[in-house]
Short mmCIF file of C-alpha atoms and ligand atoms in Angstrom, two decimals:
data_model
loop_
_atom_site.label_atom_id
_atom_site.label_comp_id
_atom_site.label_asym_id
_atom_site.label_seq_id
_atom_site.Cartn_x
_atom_site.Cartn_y
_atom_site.Cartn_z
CA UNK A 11 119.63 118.83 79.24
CA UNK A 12 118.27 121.41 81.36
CA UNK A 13 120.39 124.19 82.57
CA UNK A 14 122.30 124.11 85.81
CA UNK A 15 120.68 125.91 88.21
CA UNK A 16 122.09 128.37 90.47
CA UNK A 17 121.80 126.86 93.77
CA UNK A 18 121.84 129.00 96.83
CA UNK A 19 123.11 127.32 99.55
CA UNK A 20 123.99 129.93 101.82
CA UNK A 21 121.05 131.86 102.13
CA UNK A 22 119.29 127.97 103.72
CA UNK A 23 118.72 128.89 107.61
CA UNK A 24 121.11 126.53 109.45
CA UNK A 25 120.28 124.65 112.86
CA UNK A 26 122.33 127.09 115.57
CA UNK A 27 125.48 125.36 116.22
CA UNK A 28 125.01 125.32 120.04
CA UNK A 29 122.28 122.74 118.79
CA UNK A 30 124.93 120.33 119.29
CA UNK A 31 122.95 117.35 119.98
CA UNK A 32 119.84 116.39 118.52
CA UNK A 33 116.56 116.63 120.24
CA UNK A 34 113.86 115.83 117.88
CA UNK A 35 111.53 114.21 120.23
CA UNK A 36 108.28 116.03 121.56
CA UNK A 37 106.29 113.74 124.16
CA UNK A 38 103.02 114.54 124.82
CA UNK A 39 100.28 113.87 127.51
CA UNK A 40 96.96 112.95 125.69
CA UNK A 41 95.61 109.53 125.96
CA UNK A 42 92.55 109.84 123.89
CA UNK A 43 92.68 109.83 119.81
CA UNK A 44 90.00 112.90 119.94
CA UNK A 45 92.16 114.56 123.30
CA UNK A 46 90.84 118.61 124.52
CA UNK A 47 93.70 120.29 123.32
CA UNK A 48 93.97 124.29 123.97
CA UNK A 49 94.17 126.90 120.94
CA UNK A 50 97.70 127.35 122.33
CA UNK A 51 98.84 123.32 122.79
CA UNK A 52 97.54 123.17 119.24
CA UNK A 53 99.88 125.62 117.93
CA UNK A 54 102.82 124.80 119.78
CA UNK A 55 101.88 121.53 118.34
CA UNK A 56 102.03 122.51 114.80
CA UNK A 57 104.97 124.84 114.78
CA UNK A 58 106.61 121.95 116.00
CA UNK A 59 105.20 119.61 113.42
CA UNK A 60 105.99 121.62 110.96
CA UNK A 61 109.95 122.26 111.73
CA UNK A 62 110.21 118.94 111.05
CA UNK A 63 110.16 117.20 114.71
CA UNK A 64 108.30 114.01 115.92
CA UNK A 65 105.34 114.67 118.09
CA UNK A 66 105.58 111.41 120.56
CA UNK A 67 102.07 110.31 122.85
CA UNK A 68 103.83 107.25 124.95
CA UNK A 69 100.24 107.02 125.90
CA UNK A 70 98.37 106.85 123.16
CA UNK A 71 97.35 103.32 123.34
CA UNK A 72 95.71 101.78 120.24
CA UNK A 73 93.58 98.89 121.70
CA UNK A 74 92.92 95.04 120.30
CA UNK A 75 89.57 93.76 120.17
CA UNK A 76 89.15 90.28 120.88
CA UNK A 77 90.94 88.12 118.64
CA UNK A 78 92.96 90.76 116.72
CA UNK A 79 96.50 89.92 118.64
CA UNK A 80 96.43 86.96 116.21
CA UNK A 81 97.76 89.66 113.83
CA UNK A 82 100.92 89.98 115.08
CA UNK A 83 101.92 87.17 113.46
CA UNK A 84 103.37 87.80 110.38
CA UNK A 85 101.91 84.32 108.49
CA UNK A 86 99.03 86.89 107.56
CA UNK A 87 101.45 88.49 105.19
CA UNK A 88 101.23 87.25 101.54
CA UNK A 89 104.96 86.50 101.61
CA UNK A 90 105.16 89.10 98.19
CA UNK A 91 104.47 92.49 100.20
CA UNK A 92 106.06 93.78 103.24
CA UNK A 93 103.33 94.88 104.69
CA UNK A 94 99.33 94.78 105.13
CA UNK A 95 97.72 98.06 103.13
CA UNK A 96 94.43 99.25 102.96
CA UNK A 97 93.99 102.34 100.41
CA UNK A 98 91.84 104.99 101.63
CA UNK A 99 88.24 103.96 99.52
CA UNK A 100 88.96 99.84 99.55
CA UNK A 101 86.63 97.97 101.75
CA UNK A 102 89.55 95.04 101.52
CA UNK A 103 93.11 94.90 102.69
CA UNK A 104 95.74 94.16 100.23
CA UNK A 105 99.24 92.09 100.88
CA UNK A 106 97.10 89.73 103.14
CA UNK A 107 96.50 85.98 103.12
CA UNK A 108 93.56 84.14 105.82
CA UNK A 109 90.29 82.41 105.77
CA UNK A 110 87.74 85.25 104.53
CA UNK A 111 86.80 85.74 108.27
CA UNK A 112 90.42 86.58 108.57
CA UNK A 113 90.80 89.03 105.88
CA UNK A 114 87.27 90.73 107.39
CA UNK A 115 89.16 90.95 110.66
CA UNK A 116 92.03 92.44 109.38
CA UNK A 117 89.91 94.77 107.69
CA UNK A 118 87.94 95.81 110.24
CA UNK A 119 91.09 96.04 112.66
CA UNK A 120 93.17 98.43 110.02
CA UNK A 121 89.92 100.48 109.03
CA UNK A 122 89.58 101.55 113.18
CA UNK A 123 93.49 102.45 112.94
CA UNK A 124 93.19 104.76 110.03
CA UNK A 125 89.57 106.25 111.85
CA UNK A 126 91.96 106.93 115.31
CA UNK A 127 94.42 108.29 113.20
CA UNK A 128 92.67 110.67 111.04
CA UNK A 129 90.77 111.71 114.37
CA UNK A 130 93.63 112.62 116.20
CA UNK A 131 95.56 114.46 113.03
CA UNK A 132 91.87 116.54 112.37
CA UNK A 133 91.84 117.17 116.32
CA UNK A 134 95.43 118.29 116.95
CA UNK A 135 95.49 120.28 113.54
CA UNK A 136 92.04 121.59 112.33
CA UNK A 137 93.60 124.31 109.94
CA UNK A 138 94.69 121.14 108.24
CA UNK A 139 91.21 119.79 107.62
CA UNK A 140 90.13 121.42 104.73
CA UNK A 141 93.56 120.55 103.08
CA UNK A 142 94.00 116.44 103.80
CA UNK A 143 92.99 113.75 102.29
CA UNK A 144 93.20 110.03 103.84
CA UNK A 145 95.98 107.69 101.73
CA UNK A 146 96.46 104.18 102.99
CA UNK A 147 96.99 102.60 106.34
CA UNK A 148 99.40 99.40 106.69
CA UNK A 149 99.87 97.04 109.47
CA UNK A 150 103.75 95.91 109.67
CA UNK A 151 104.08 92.20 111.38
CA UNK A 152 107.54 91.87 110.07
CA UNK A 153 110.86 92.06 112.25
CA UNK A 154 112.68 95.32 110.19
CA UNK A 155 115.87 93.99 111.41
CA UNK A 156 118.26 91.93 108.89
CA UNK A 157 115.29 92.15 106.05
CA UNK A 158 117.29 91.38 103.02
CA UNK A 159 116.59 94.78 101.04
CA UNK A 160 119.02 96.45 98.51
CA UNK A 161 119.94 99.85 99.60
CA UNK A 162 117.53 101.99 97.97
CA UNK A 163 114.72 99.99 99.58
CA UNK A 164 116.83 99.33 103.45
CA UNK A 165 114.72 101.38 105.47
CA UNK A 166 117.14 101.44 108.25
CA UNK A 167 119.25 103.79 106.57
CA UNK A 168 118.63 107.50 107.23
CA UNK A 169 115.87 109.12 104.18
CA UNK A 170 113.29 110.67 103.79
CA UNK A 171 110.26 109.05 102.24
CA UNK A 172 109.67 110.05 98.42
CA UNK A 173 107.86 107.17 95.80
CA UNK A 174 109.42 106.24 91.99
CA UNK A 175 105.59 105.78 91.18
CA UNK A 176 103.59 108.01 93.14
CA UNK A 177 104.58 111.82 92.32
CA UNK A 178 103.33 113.74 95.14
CA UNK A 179 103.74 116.94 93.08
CA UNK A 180 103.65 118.88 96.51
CA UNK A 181 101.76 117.29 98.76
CA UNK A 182 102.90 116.61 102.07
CA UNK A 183 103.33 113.06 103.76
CA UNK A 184 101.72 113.06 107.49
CA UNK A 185 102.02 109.53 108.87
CA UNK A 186 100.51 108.41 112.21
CA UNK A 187 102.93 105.41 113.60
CA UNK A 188 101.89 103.31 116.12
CA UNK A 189 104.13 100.56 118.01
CA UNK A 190 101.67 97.92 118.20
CA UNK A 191 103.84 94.91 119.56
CA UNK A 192 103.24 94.30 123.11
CA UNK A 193 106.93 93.85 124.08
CA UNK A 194 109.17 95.10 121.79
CA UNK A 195 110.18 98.99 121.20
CA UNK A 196 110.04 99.94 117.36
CA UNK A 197 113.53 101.72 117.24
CA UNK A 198 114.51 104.98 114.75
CA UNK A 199 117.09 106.62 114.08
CA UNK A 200 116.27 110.83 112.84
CA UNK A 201 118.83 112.83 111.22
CA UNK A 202 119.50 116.66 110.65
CA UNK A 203 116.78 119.38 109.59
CA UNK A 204 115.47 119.33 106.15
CA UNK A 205 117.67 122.23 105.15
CA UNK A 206 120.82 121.24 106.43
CA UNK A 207 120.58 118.00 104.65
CA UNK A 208 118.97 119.65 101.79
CA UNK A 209 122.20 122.17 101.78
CA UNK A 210 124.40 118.85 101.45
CA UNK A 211 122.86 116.72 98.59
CA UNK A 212 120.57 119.47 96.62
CA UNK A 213 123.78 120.54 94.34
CA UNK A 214 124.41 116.90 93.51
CA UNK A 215 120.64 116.67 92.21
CA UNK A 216 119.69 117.20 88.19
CA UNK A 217 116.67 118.13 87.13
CA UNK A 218 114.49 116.78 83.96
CA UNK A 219 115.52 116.03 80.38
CA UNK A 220 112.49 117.48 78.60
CA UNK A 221 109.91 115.28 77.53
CA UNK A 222 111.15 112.95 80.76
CA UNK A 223 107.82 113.72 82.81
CA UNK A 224 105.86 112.39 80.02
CA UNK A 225 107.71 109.77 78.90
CA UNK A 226 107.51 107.88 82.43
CA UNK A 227 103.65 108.71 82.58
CA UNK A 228 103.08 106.75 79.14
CA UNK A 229 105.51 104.05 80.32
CA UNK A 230 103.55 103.61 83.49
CA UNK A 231 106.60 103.94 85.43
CA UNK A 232 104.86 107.19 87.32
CA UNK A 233 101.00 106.81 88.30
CA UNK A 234 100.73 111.12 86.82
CA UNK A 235 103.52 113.30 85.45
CA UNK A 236 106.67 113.60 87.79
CA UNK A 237 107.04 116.94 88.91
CA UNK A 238 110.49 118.49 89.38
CA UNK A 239 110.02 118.32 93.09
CA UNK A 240 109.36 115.04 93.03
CA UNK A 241 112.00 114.16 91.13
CA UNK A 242 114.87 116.14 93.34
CA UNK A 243 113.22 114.72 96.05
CA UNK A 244 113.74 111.11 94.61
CA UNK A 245 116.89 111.96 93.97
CA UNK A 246 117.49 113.10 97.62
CA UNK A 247 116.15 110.13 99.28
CA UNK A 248 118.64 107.90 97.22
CA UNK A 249 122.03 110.02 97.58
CA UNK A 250 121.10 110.14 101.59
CA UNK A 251 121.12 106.58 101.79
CA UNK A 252 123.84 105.92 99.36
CA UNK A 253 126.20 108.05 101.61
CA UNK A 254 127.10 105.53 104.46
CA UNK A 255 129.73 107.99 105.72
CA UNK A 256 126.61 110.53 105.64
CA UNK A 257 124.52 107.39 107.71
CA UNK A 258 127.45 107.36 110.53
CA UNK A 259 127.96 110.73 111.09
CA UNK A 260 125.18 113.25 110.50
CA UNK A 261 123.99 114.39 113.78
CA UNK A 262 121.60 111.83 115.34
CA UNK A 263 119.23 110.63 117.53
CA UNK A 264 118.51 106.91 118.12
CA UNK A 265 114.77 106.55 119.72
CA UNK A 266 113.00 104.04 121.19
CA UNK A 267 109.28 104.04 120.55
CA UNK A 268 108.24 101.84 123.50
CA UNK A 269 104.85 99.25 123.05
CA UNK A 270 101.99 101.32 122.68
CA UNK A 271 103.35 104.69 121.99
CA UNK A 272 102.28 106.52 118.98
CA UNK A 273 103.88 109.23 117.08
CA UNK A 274 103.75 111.72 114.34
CA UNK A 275 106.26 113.42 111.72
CA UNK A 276 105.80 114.52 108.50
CA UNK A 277 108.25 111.99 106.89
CA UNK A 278 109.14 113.54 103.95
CA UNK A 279 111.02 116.06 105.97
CA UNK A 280 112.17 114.22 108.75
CA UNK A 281 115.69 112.10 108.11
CA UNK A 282 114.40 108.78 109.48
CA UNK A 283 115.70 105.16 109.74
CA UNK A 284 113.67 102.38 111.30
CA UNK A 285 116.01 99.50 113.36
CA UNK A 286 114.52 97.48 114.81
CA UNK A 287 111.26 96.63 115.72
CA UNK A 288 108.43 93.49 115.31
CA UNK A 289 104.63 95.30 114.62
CA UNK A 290 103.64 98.35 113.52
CA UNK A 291 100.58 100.44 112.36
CA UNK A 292 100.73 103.50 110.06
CA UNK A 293 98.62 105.84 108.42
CA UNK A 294 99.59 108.20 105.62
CA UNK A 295 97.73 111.61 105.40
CA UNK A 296 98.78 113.46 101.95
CA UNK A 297 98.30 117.06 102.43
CA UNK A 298 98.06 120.28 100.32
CA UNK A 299 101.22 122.19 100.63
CA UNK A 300 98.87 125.53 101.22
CA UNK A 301 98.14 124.14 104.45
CA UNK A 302 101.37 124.74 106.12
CA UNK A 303 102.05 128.07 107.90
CA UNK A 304 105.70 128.01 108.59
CA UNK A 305 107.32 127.32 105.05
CA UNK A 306 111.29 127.71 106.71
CA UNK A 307 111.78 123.94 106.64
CA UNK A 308 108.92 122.36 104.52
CA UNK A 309 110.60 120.28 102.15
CA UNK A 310 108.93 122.34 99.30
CA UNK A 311 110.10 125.71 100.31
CA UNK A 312 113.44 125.04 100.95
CA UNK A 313 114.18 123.22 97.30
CA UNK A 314 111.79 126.44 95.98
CA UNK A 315 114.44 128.52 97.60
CA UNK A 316 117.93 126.68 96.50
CA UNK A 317 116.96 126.09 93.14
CA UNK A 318 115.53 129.97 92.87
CA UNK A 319 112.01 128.84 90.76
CA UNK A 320 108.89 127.46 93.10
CA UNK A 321 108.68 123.50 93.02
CA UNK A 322 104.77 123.21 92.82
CA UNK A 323 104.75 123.12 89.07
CA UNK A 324 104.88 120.10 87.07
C1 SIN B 5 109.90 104.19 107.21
O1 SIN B 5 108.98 104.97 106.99
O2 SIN B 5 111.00 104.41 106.73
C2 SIN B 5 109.71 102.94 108.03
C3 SIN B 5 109.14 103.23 109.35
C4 SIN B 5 109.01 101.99 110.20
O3 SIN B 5 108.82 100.91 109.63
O4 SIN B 5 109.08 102.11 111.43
FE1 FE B 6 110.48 106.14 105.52
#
């Protein structure tokens, strides 16, 4: 069993307690996915970014072709997945069911989604470039509200994202969200900074037996080794949304992303919970940890500093 660590709590920088209320919500102007952005917008942008809050464009529109509104509906869905994926180097979508023209529509739709967003995130942040690499895109025709999920999987409850599977050994998750149902807002909830909730739950984390990494590589029940960031960070994404008295009363701030709005947040930072909502596009960006400037709140950093030993070795 490996050895408790010493976990430094206190030394985590805390939000200012005339905070008070929670205002996580940047809106911006731009209504182009390549938009002229100053040297100074673009680093307002990513300090912001990077403490962990959501960079909102209400009017950002993301527009149909002819035809594509059909998508909405969520008979497209296979029934078995949740949502509609394409992986960054498929040239078909995944979790989809149609006539073959349907399935090339989809395609085609989901591929110009994940072009916009990769635009924007390489316009807005071009010291990110060299660092990012495209993961998939999804389209989400499924109301989120009473989905019959068990708790680990109920989006609606306050988390941050982190995969059994997937080990991100570092890398950061930048997702591009876009509210693509004409009527309906998509409707989150986001929770405290990283290292306030980080202060709470990192001391009732473990980390590896030895041989563990390994063991669920061979098993196939990780896609590479888990590292012991991604395994605190598992473990943090499960205890948050265990915790309902954590759910009801860690500061919060409910949000209506209105049709046609798109946002960004790095969502394995942000506390999020998705409500309600009927259609929705997303595209995660995985990026090198090296490519963040301010390390106070980076999900990395802060566990690197608790736990006294960095987190970017497996
Ligand atoms: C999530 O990332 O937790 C879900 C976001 C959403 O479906 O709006
Ligand atoms: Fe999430």
């Amino acid at each position: 069993m490996p050895a408790a660590p010493a976990i430094a709590t206190a030394t985590e920088p805390t939000s200012s307690p005339s905070q008070g209320k929670l205002d996580l919500i940047r809106s911006q102007p731009y209504t182009d996915w390549a938009p002229q952005v100053t040297p100074e917008e673009r680093a307002t942008l990513r300090r912001e970014l990077e403490q962990g809050a959501v960079l909102y464009f209400p009017n950002l529109q993301f527009h149909f072709q002819p035809g594509e509104e059909r998508f909405l509906d969520s008979r497209y869905s296979d029934g078995k997945s949740k949502n509609i994926n394409l992986r960054a180097d498929d040239t078909a979508v995944r979790g989809a069911q149609g006539s073959a023209q349907d399935l090339a529509d989809l395609y085609t739709l989901i591929r110009r989604y994940a072009d916009s967003s990769e635009t924007l995130v390489r316009t807005l942040f071009p010291e990110y470039t060299p660092h990012m690499t495209r993961a998939g895109t999804s389209l989400r025709p499924s109301e989120i509200a009473g989905r019959p999920v068990s708790w680990r999987k109920d989006d609606t409850r306050l988390h941050v994202d982190s995969f059994p599977s997937n080990p991100m050994l570092g890398k950061r998750l930048l997702r591009v969200f876009h509210n693509i149902d004409p009527a309906a807002p998509r409707v989150w909830r986001v929770g405290e900074p990283f290292g306030d909730f980080a202060r709470k739950f990192v001391p009732k984390t473990h980390g590896m037996w030895p041989g563990q990494a390994a063991l669920m590589k061979l098993l196939h029940i990780t896609k590479r080794r888990r590292s012991e960031y991604d395994h605190r960070m598992l473990q943090l994404h499960d205890l948050a949304k265990a915790d309902l008295d954590y759910q009801a009363n860690v500061p919060q701030q409910e949000f209506h992303f209105p049709p046609g709005a798109t946002w960004i947040v790095f969502s394995d930072q942000l506390l999020h919970a998705a409500m309600r909502g009927r259609a929705m596009m997303e595209q995660t960006i995985y990026l090198a940890p090296q490519a963040i400037s301010d390390h106070t709140h980076s999900p990395e950093a802060v566990l690197a500093r608790m736990l006294g030993r960095p987190m970017l070795v497996s």
